[in-house]
Coordinates of C-alpha atoms in Angstrom, one line a residue:
X757 CA 1.8 18.0 39.9
X758 CA 0.6 21.2 38.2
X759 CA 4.2 22.1 37.6
X760 CA 4.9 18.8 35.9
X761 CA 1.8 19.3 33.7
X762 CA 3.2 22.6 32.4
X763 CA 6.3 20.8 31.1
X764 CA 6.4 20.0 27.4
X765 CA 5.8 16.3 26.7
X766 CA 8.8 14.1 26.4
X767 CA 10.1 13.1 22.9
X768 CA 7.9 15.8 21.3
X769 CA 8.7 18.7 19.1
X770 CA 6.6 21.9 19.1
X771 CA 4.3 22.2 16.2
X772 CA 6.4 25.0 14.5
X773 CA 9.5 22.8 14.8
X774 CA 7.7 19.8 13.3
X775 CA 6.6 21.9 10.3
X776 CA 10.1 23.2 9.8
X777 CA 11.5 19.7 10.0
X778 CA 8.9 18.3 7.6
X779 CA 9.6 21.1 5.1
X780 CA 13.4 20.3 5.2
X781 CA 12.8 16.5 5.1
X782 CA 10.4 16.6 2.2
X783 CA 12.5 19.1 0.4
X784 CA 15.4 16.6 0.7
X785 CA 13.2 13.9 -0.7
X786 CA 11.9 15.9 -3.7
X787 CA 15.5 17.0 -4.5
X788 CA 16.5 13.3 -4.6
X789 CA 13.7 12.3 -7.0
X790 CA 14.2 15.4 -9.2
X791 CA 18.0 15.3 -9.4
X792 CA 18.7 11.5 -9.2
X793 CA 19.5 11.1 -12.9
X794 CA 22.3 13.7 -12.6
X795 CA 24.0 12.0 -9.7
X796 CA 26.7 9.3 -10.0
X797 CA 25.2 5.8 -9.5
X798 CA 27.7 5.1 -6.8
X799 CA 30.6 7.0 -5.1
X800 CA 33.6 4.8 -4.5
X801 CA 34.8 5.3 -0.9
X802 CA 36.7 3.6 1.9
X803 CA 35.2 2.2 5.1
X804 CA 37.4 4.6 7.0
X805 CA 35.9 7.6 5.1
X806 CA 32.4 6.4 5.6
X807 CA 32.8 5.7 9.4
X808 CA 34.6 9.0 9.9
X809 CA 31.5 11.0 10.1
X810 CA 29.2 8.4 11.7
X811 CA 31.3 6.6 14.3
X812 CA 30.5 8.7 17.4
X813 CA 29.6 8.4 21.0
X814 CA 26.0 8.0 22.0
X815 CA 24.4 11.4 22.5
X816 CA 23.0 12.2 26.0
X817 CA 21.6 15.6 25.0
X818 CA 19.6 16.9 22.0
X819 CA 21.3 17.7 18.7
X820 CA 19.6 20.2 16.4
X821 CA 17.6 18.5 13.7
X822 CA 19.1 20.7 10.9
X823 CA 22.5 19.4 11.9
X824 CA 21.4 15.8 11.9
X825 CA 19.9 16.1 8.4
X826 CA 23.1 17.7 7.1
X827 CA 25.1 14.8 8.6
X828 CA 22.8 12.3 7.0
X829 CA 23.1 14.0 3.6
X830 CA 26.9 14.3 3.7
X831 CA 27.8 10.9 5.2
X832 CA 25.0 8.7 4.1
X833 CA 22.9 9.8 1.1
X834 CA 25.8 11.5 -0.8
X835 CA 27.9 8.3 -0.3
X836 CA 25.4 5.6 -1.1
X837 CA 24.8 3.5 -4.1
X838 CA 21.5 4.5 -5.6
X839 CA 19.5 1.4 -6.5
X840 CA 16.8 3.6 -7.9
X841 CA 19.1 5.3 -10.3
X842 CA 18.2 4.9 -14.0
X843 CA 21.7 3.5 -14.8
X844 CA 21.8 1.1 -11.9
X845 CA 21.7 -2.3 -13.7
X846 CA 23.2 -4.5 -11.1
X847 CA 21.4 -7.4 -9.3
X848 CA 17.7 -6.4 -9.4
X849 CA 17.2 -2.6 -9.1
X850 CA 14.7 -1.0 -6.8
X851 CA 13.3 1.9 -8.9
X852 CA 10.7 3.0 -6.3
X853 CA 8.3 6.0 -6.9
X854 CA 7.5 9.2 -5.1
X855 CA 3.9 8.4 -4.4
X856 CA 4.8 5.2 -2.6
X857 CA 7.6 6.9 -0.7
X858 CA 5.0 9.4 0.6
X859 CA 2.7 6.5 1.5
X860 CA 5.5 5.1 3.7
X861 CA 5.9 8.4 5.4
X862 CA 2.2 8.5 6.1
X863 CA 2.1 4.9 7.4
X864 CA 5.1 5.6 9.7
X865 CA 3.7 9.0 10.9
X866 CA 0.4 7.5 11.9
X867 CA 2.2 4.5 13.4
X868 CA -0.3 2.1 11.8
X869 CA -0.7 -1.4 13.2
X870 CA -1.9 -3.9 10.7
X871 CA -1.6 -7.2 12.5
X872 CA -5.3 -7.5 13.4
X873 CA -8.7 -6.2 12.5
X874 CA -9.3 -3.9 15.6
X875 CA -12.5 -2.0 15.4
X876 CA -13.8 -0.7 12.1
X877 CA -10.4 -1.1 10.4
X878 CA -9.9 0.6 7.1
X879 CA -6.3 -0.4 7.5
X880 CA -7.1 -4.1 7.2
X881 CA -9.5 -3.5 4.4
X882 CA -6.9 -1.7 2.3
X883 CA -4.7 -4.8 2.7
X884 CA -7.6 -7.1 1.8
X885 CA -8.4 -5.0 -1.2
X886 CA -4.8 -4.8 -2.4
X887 CA -4.2 -8.5 -2.0
X888 CA -7.5 -9.1 -4.0
X889 CA -6.1 -6.9 -6.8
X890 CA -2.9 -9.0 -6.9
X891 CA -5.0 -12.1 -6.9
X892 CA -6.8 -10.8 -10.0
X893 CA -3.6 -9.6 -11.7
X894 CA -2.0 -13.0 -11.3
X895 CA -5.2 -14.8 -12.2
X896 CA -5.4 -16.9 -9.0
X897 CA -8.7 -18.5 -8.1
X898 CA -11.4 -16.8 -5.9
X899 CA -10.4 -18.9 -2.9
X900 CA -6.8 -17.7 -3.0
X901 CA -5.4 -15.4 -0.3
X902 CA -2.2 -13.7 0.5
X903 CA -0.1 -11.7 2.9
X904 CA 2.4 -8.8 2.6
X905 CA 5.8 -9.5 4.1
X906 CA 9.2 -7.9 4.1
X907 CA 10.4 -9.2 0.7
X908 CA 10.9 -12.2 -1.6
X909 CA 12.9 -14.2 1.0
X910 CA 10.0 -14.1 3.5
X911 CA 7.5 -14.6 0.7
X912 CA 9.2 -17.8 -0.4
X913 CA 9.7 -19.0 3.1
X914 CA 6.1 -18.4 4.0
X915 CA 4.9 -20.3 0.9
X916 CA 7.2 -23.2 1.7
X917 CA 6.0 -23.2 5.4
X918 CA 2.5 -23.6 4.1
X919 CA 3.6 -26.4 1.8
X920 CA 5.3 -28.2 4.7
X921 CA 2.2 -27.9 6.8
X922 CA -0.3 -29.0 4.1
X923 CA 1.8 -31.8 2.6
X924 CA 3.6 -33.2 5.6
X925 CA 1.5 -32.4 8.6
X926 CA 4.5 -31.8 10.7
X927 CA 6.5 -35.0 9.7
X928 CA 9.5 -33.8 7.7
X929 CA 11.5 -37.0 8.1
X930 CA 13.1 -37.7 4.7
X931 CA 10.9 -35.1 3.0
X932 CA 12.5 -33.6 -0.1
X933 CA 12.2 -30.3 -2.0
X934 CA 13.3 -29.9 -5.6
X935 CA 14.7 -26.8 -7.4
X936 CA 17.2 -25.9 -10.1
X937 CA 20.8 -24.8 -9.7
X938 CA 19.6 -21.3 -10.8
X939 CA 17.1 -20.9 -7.9
X940 CA 17.7 -18.0 -5.6
X941 CA 19.7 -18.7 -2.5
X942 CA 16.8 -17.5 -0.3
X943 CA 14.9 -20.7 -1.1
X944 CA 17.6 -22.9 0.4
X945 CA 18.0 -20.5 3.3
X946 CA 14.3 -20.5 4.1
X947 CA 14.1 -24.3 3.9
X948 CA 17.0 -24.6 6.4
X949 CA 15.2 -22.2 8.7
X950 CA 12.1 -24.4 8.4
X951 CA 14.1 -27.3 9.6
X952 CA 15.2 -29.2 6.5
X953 CA 18.6 -30.7 6.3
X954 CA 21.0 -30.3 3.3
X955 CA 20.2 -33.8 1.9
X956 CA 16.5 -32.9 1.8
X957 CA 17.3 -30.0 -0.6
X958 CA 17.5 -31.6 -4.1
X959 CA 19.2 -29.3 -6.6
X960 CA 18.6 -30.2 -10.2
X961 CA 21.1 -29.2 -12.9
X962 CA 19.5 -26.7 -15.3
X963 CA 19.4 -27.2 -19.0
X964 CA 21.3 -25.3 -21.7
X965 CA 18.9 -22.4 -21.3
X966 CA 19.3 -22.4 -17.5
X967 CA 15.7 -23.7 -17.0
X968 CA 14.6 -26.6 -14.8
X969 CA 14.4 -29.7 -16.9
X970 CA 11.2 -31.6 -16.2
X971 CA 12.8 -34.8 -17.4
X972 CA 15.7 -34.5 -15.0
X973 CA 13.3 -33.6 -12.2
X974 CA 11.2 -36.7 -13.0
X975 CA 14.2 -39.0 -13.0
X976 CA 15.5 -37.5 -9.7
X977 CA 12.1 -37.9 -7.9
X978 CA 11.7 -41.5 -9.1
X979 CA 15.2 -42.3 -7.9
X980 CA 14.6 -40.6 -4.5
X981 CA 11.3 -42.5 -4.0
X982 CA 13.1 -45.8 -4.5
X983 CA 15.5 -44.8 -1.8
X984 CA 12.8 -44.1 0.7
X985 CA 12.7 -40.3 0.4
X986 CA 9.4 -38.4 0.4
X987 CA 9.2 -35.8 -2.4
X988 CA 6.6 -33.1 -1.5
X989 CA 7.5 -29.8 -3.2
X990 CA 8.9 -28.3 -6.4
X991 CA 10.1 -24.7 -6.6
X992 CA 9.9 -23.2 -10.0
X993 CA 11.5 -19.9 -11.1
X994 CA 9.5 -17.1 -12.7
X995 CA 12.7 -15.4 -13.9
X996 CA 16.0 -16.4 -12.4
X997 CA 18.2 -13.7 -11.0
X998 CA 21.2 -14.8 -13.0
X999 CA 19.7 -14.8 -16.5
X1000 CA 16.0 -14.0 -16.4
X1001 CA 15.2 -17.6 -17.3
X1002 CA 11.7 -18.8 -16.7
X1003 CA 11.1 -22.5 -15.8
X1004 CA 8.3 -24.3 -17.7
X1005 CA 5.7 -23.5 -15.1
X1006 CA 2.7 -24.9 -16.9
X1007 CA 4.5 -28.2 -17.6
X1008 CA 5.8 -28.4 -14.0
X1009 CA 2.2 -27.8 -12.7
X1010 CA 0.9 -30.7 -14.7
X1011 CA 3.8 -32.9 -13.4
X1012 CA 3.2 -31.8 -9.8
X1013 CA -0.5 -32.6 -10.0
X1014 CA 0.2 -36.0 -11.4
X1015 CA 2.8 -36.7 -8.8
X1016 CA 1.0 -35.2 -5.8
X1017 CA 3.5 -32.5 -5.2
X1018 CA 3.1 -28.8 -4.1
X1019 CA 4.3 -26.3 -6.7
X1020 CA 5.8 -23.1 -5.3
X1021 CA 6.8 -20.4 -7.8
X1022 CA 9.5 -17.9 -6.9
X1023 CA 8.5 -14.8 -8.8
X1024 CA 10.3 -12.4 -6.5
X1025 CA 12.0 -10.5 -9.3
X1026 CA 10.3 -11.7 -12.6
X1027 CA 6.8 -12.7 -11.5
X1028 CA 5.4 -9.2 -11.9
X1029 CA 5.9 -9.5 -15.6
X1030 CA 3.0 -11.8 -15.7
X1031 CA 0.6 -8.9 -15.5
X1032 CA 1.8 -7.8 -19.0
X1033 CA 0.9 -9.4 -22.3
X1034 CA 4.5 -10.2 -23.1
X1035 CA 5.4 -11.4 -19.7
X1036 CA 2.3 -13.7 -19.4
X1037 CA 3.5 -15.7 -22.4
X1038 CA 6.9 -16.3 -20.9
X1039 CA 5.4 -17.1 -17.5
X1040 CA 2.6 -19.3 -18.8
X1041 CA 1.1 -21.3 -16.0
X1042 CA 2.1 -19.1 -13.1
X1043 CA -1.6 -18.9 -12.1
X1044 CA -1.5 -22.7 -11.5
X1045 CA 0.9 -22.4 -8.6
X1046 CA -0.1 -23.6 -5.2
X1047 CA 1.9 -20.7 -3.8
X1048 CA 3.6 -17.7 -5.4
X1049 CA 6.2 -15.3 -3.9
X1050 CA 6.5 -11.8 -5.5
X1051 CA 8.5 -8.7 -4.6
X1052 CA 6.6 -5.4 -5.3
X1053 CA 9.7 -3.6 -4.2
X1054 CA 11.4 -4.9 -7.3
X1055 CA 9.3 -4.9 -10.5
X1056 CA 6.3 -3.1 -9.1
X1057 CA 8.4 -0.1 -8.2
X1058 CA 7.8 0.1 -4.5
X1059 CA 10.2 1.3 -1.8
X1060 CA 11.7 -1.3 0.4
X1061 CA 10.3 -3.3 2.1
X1062 CA 7.3 -5.1 0.6
X1063 CA 7.0 -8.7 -0.6
X1064 CA 3.9 -10.7 -1.1
X1065 CA 2.9 -14.4 -0.9
X1066 CA -0.2 -15.7 -2.6
X1067 CA -1.6 -19.1 -1.8
X1068 CA -4.1 -20.9 -3.9
X1069 CA -6.3 -21.7 -0.9
X1070 CA -6.3 -19.0 1.7
X1071 CA -7.4 -21.4 4.5
X1072 CA -4.0 -23.1 4.1
X1073 CA -2.3 -19.8 5.3
X1074 CA -4.5 -19.5 8.3
X1075 CA -4.2 -23.2 9.2
X1076 CA -0.4 -22.9 9.1
X1077 CA 0.1 -19.8 11.1
X1078 CA -2.9 -19.2 13.4
X1079 CA -2.2 -19.4 17.2
X1080 CA -4.3 -18.4 20.1
X1081 CA -3.3 -16.6 23.3
X1082 CA -5.2 -15.0 26.3
X1083 CA -4.2 -11.5 25.2
X1084 CA -5.6 -12.0 21.7
X1085 CA -9.2 -12.7 22.8
X1086 CA -10.2 -9.4 21.2
X1087 CA -9.0 -10.6 17.9
X1088 CA -11.0 -13.8 18.2
X1089 CA -14.1 -11.8 18.7
X1090 CA -13.5 -10.4 15.2
X1091 CA -13.1 -13.8 13.7
X1092 CA -15.3 -13.0 10.8
X1093 CA -12.7 -10.4 9.7
X1094 CA -9.3 -11.1 8.4
X1095 CA -6.6 -10.8 11.1
X1096 CA -3.4 -10.8 9.2
X1097 CA -1.4 -12.0 12.2
X1098 CA -3.1 -15.4 11.6
X1099 CA -1.7 -15.6 8.1
X1100 CA 2.0 -15.3 8.7
X1101 CA 4.8 -15.0 11.2
X1102 CA 4.4 -11.4 12.4
X1103 CA 1.8 -10.2 15.0
X1104 CA 2.9 -6.6 14.9
X1105 CA 3.1 -5.5 11.3
X1106 CA 3.5 -2.2 9.6
X1107 CA 1.1 -0.9 6.9
X1108 CA 3.0 -2.2 3.9
X1109 CA -0.1 -2.4 1.8
X1110 CA -0.6 1.3 1.8
X1111 CA 2.2 2.2 -0.7
X1112 CA 1.1 -0.4 -3.2
X1113 CA -2.5 0.6 -2.8
X1114 CA -1.8 4.3 -3.1
X1115 CA 0.5 4.0 -6.1
X1116 CA -1.9 1.7 -8.0
X1117 CA -4.6 4.2 -7.4
X1118 CA -2.5 7.2 -8.3
X1119 CA -1.0 5.9 -11.5
X1120 CA -3.4 3.1 -12.5
X1121 CA -2.5 -0.5 -13.3
X1122 CA -2.0 0.3 -17.0
X1123 CA 0.9 2.6 -16.1
X1124 CA 2.5 -0.3 -14.2
X1125 CA 2.0 -2.6 -17.1
X1126 CA 3.7 -0.1 -19.4
X1127 CA 6.6 0.4 -17.0
X1128 CA 7.2 -3.4 -16.8
X1129 CA 7.0 -3.7 -20.5
X1130 CA 9.6 -1.0 -20.9
X1131 CA 12.0 -2.9 -18.7
X1132 CA 11.5 -5.9 -21.0
X1133 CA 12.2 -3.8 -24.1
X1134 CA 15.2 -2.1 -22.5
X1135 CA 17.0 -5.4 -22.3
X1136 CA 16.2 -6.1 -26.0
X1137 CA 17.7 -2.7 -26.9
X1138 CA 20.9 -3.6 -25.1
X1139 CA 20.9 -6.9 -27.0
X1140 CA 20.5 -5.1 -30.3
X1141 CA 23.4 -2.7 -29.4
X1142 CA 25.6 -5.6 -28.5
X1143 CA 24.8 -7.6 -31.7
X1144 CA 25.7 -4.5 -33.7
X1145 CA 29.2 -4.6 -32.2
X1146 CA 31.9 -7.1 -33.1
X1147 CA 33.4 -7.6 -29.7
X1148 CA 30.5 -9.0 -27.8
X1149 CA 29.3 -12.6 -27.1
X1150 CA 25.7 -12.9 -26.0
X1151 CA 25.5 -15.6 -23.3
X1152 CA 21.8 -15.4 -22.7
X1153 CA 19.5 -13.3 -24.8
X1154 CA 17.3 -10.6 -23.4
X1155 CA 14.5 -12.1 -21.3
X1156 CA 12.4 -10.5 -18.5
X1157 CA 14.6 -7.5 -18.4
X1158 CA 17.9 -9.3 -18.0
X1159 CA 20.7 -9.9 -20.5
X1160 CA 24.1 -11.5 -20.0
X1161 CA 27.1 -11.1 -22.2
X1162 CA 30.8 -10.8 -22.3
X1163 CA 33.6 -8.9 -24.0
X1164 CA 35.8 -10.9 -26.3
X1165 CA 39.3 -10.2 -27.4
X1166 CA 41.5 -12.1 -29.8
X1167 CA 44.3 -14.2 -28.3
X1168 CA 42.8 -14.6 -24.8
X1169 CA 42.0 -17.9 -23.2
X1170 CA 39.0 -18.5 -21.0
X1171 CA 40.8 -17.6 -17.8
X1172 CA 42.0 -14.3 -19.3
X1173 CA 38.6 -13.5 -20.7
X1174 CA 37.1 -14.1 -17.2
X1175 CA 39.6 -11.7 -15.7
X1176 CA 39.0 -9.1 -18.4
X1177 CA 35.2 -9.1 -17.9
X1178 CA 35.6 -8.8 -14.2
X1179 CA 37.8 -5.8 -14.7
X1180 CA 35.2 -4.2 -17.0
X1181 CA 32.6 -4.6 -14.4
X1182 CA 34.8 -3.0 -11.8
X1183 CA 35.7 -0.1 -14.1
X1184 CA 32.2 0.8 -14.9
X1185 CA 31.3 0.8 -11.2
X1186 CA 34.3 3.1 -10.3
X1187 CA 33.4 5.4 -13.1
X1188 CA 30.1 6.3 -11.3
X1189 CA 28.3 6.5 -14.6
X1190 CA 26.6 3.1 -14.3
X1191 CA 26.6 -0.1 -12.3
X1192 CA 26.2 -3.6 -13.4
X1193 CA 27.0 -6.9 -11.7
X1194 CA 29.1 -9.8 -13.1
X1195 CA 28.0 -13.3 -12.6
X1196 CA 29.0 -16.8 -13.7
X1197 CA 27.1 -18.9 -16.2
X1198 CA 28.3 -22.2 -17.6
X1199 CA 31.7 -21.6 -16.0
X1200 CA 32.1 -18.2 -17.8
X1201 CA 32.5 -14.9 -16.0
X1202 CA 30.0 -12.7 -17.7
X1203 CA 28.5 -9.2 -17.5
X1204 CA 24.9 -8.9 -16.6
X1205 CA 22.4 -6.0 -17.0
X1206 CA 19.0 -5.8 -15.4
X1207 CA 17.1 -3.0 -17.1
X1208 CA 13.8 -2.8 -15.2
X1209 CA 13.9 0.9 -14.2
X1210 CA 11.2 2.6 -16.3
X1211 CA 13.2 5.9 -16.1
X1212 CA 16.1 4.4 -18.0
X1213 CA 16.5 6.1 -21.4
X1214 CA 17.8 4.8 -24.7
X1215 CA 20.8 7.1 -24.3
X1216 CA 21.5 5.6 -20.9
X1217 CA 21.7 2.1 -22.5
X1218 CA 23.7 3.3 -25.5
X1219 CA 26.3 5.2 -23.4
X1220 CA 26.7 2.3 -20.9
X1221 CA 27.4 -0.2 -23.7
X1222 CA 29.8 2.3 -25.3
X1223 CA 31.7 2.7 -22.0
X1224 CA 31.9 -1.0 -21.4
X1225 CA 33.4 -1.4 -24.9
X1226 CA 35.9 1.4 -24.2
X1227 CA 37.0 -0.2 -20.9
X1228 CA 37.4 -3.6 -22.7
X1229 CA 39.6 -2.0 -25.3
X1230 CA 42.0 -0.4 -22.8
X1231 CA 42.3 -3.1 -20.2
X1232 CA 45.5 -5.1 -20.6
X1233 CA 45.1 -8.8 -19.7
X1234 CA 47.7 -11.4 -20.6
X1235 CA 46.8 -15.0 -21.5
X1236 CA 47.4 -17.4 -18.7
X1237 CA 48.6 -20.2 -20.9

């Protein structure tokens, strides 16, 4: 027994080795943040090339940490698309920040459990405090509560699960949910996971500005009720992923109250703009939602993963998700405290709140407001650059940090223009200088830029638009007719 006690603990590095590894790891992280702007946004590669250095047999013996870090840098980090790059304009970027990255390292290193209030828990209190800050920022009432989850998909599904519990009391037969054709796919996915069938998901055609039409919604709900369906929930968009369009939330709230419907707002990407003066005008009424999903790992500049759901009445969260078990009796003894396992799906939860709490403290909320406003202004700069050219068609003007447009060339029909713009998107990606994503709006294949990274410069925007124009001028596409 004494001999065994003299052996080093399993799965443990000596202190000196830990310090050396920490120095190398944090050096790698600092190098990433300091040199990111000088890297290509993406490095085109093949699957064979990527797997060449990573497809390997399972190790049975230890490999030196230095060798592993070198392998990661060469075959993962040097080959990846950098969603935090200032010229990454595709989908919705994840700009992140160094302080929050360090918070994640701290939370993982201390292996923090935040599912329940065990003992005098500063962990739970930080989440309570940070949720309260978000409640204030989004102007929800005092009785509101919330929960940090993995991202917008889980935030939306959690809010919709609460709506199902409160409005339907378990009877989902013929119950229907309403949203526009621009609503993020995670909403339909979440509803299917919650047990709703396709006929219960009522997709409403958006108007000419890609917003949910209240008149069309009213007509569809009236028709459905005559057919024996049971409308119970409307999902509004606080910024669509495609075009940055914001549904008329205030008008939808009044309609839902009059019709006895739950209003869930998907603010995963655009909702954070509501904490700014300009964004609040676009998202008027967001504070009236019964539930709201937001994604701090998008426009609140946090590392993946952190989403958040806010619910107008916090008791609805607990009544939806709280379960009891013999092994949770200790939690029940702390019933006066908030046990976050009672507010969502997860029992074991990481310390997601720490990164948002630490970065809000380190920078101050005014810095976040300024960074979000800069993203809004960046899209307006792109629009100005495009309007000063003679080869661009604005499809949707700049709104909430997104603008869509396409290159036009004389003599090309719609099919050829679609092909041309798809080629432009591919060429800018393969160049490594910038990345944007094409999408389809009104049947047109268009280019789309999401400009929410606060480290993006005017020169980044100007050079990107210039390169897009150059690619358009040199791509040969023949008319299809």
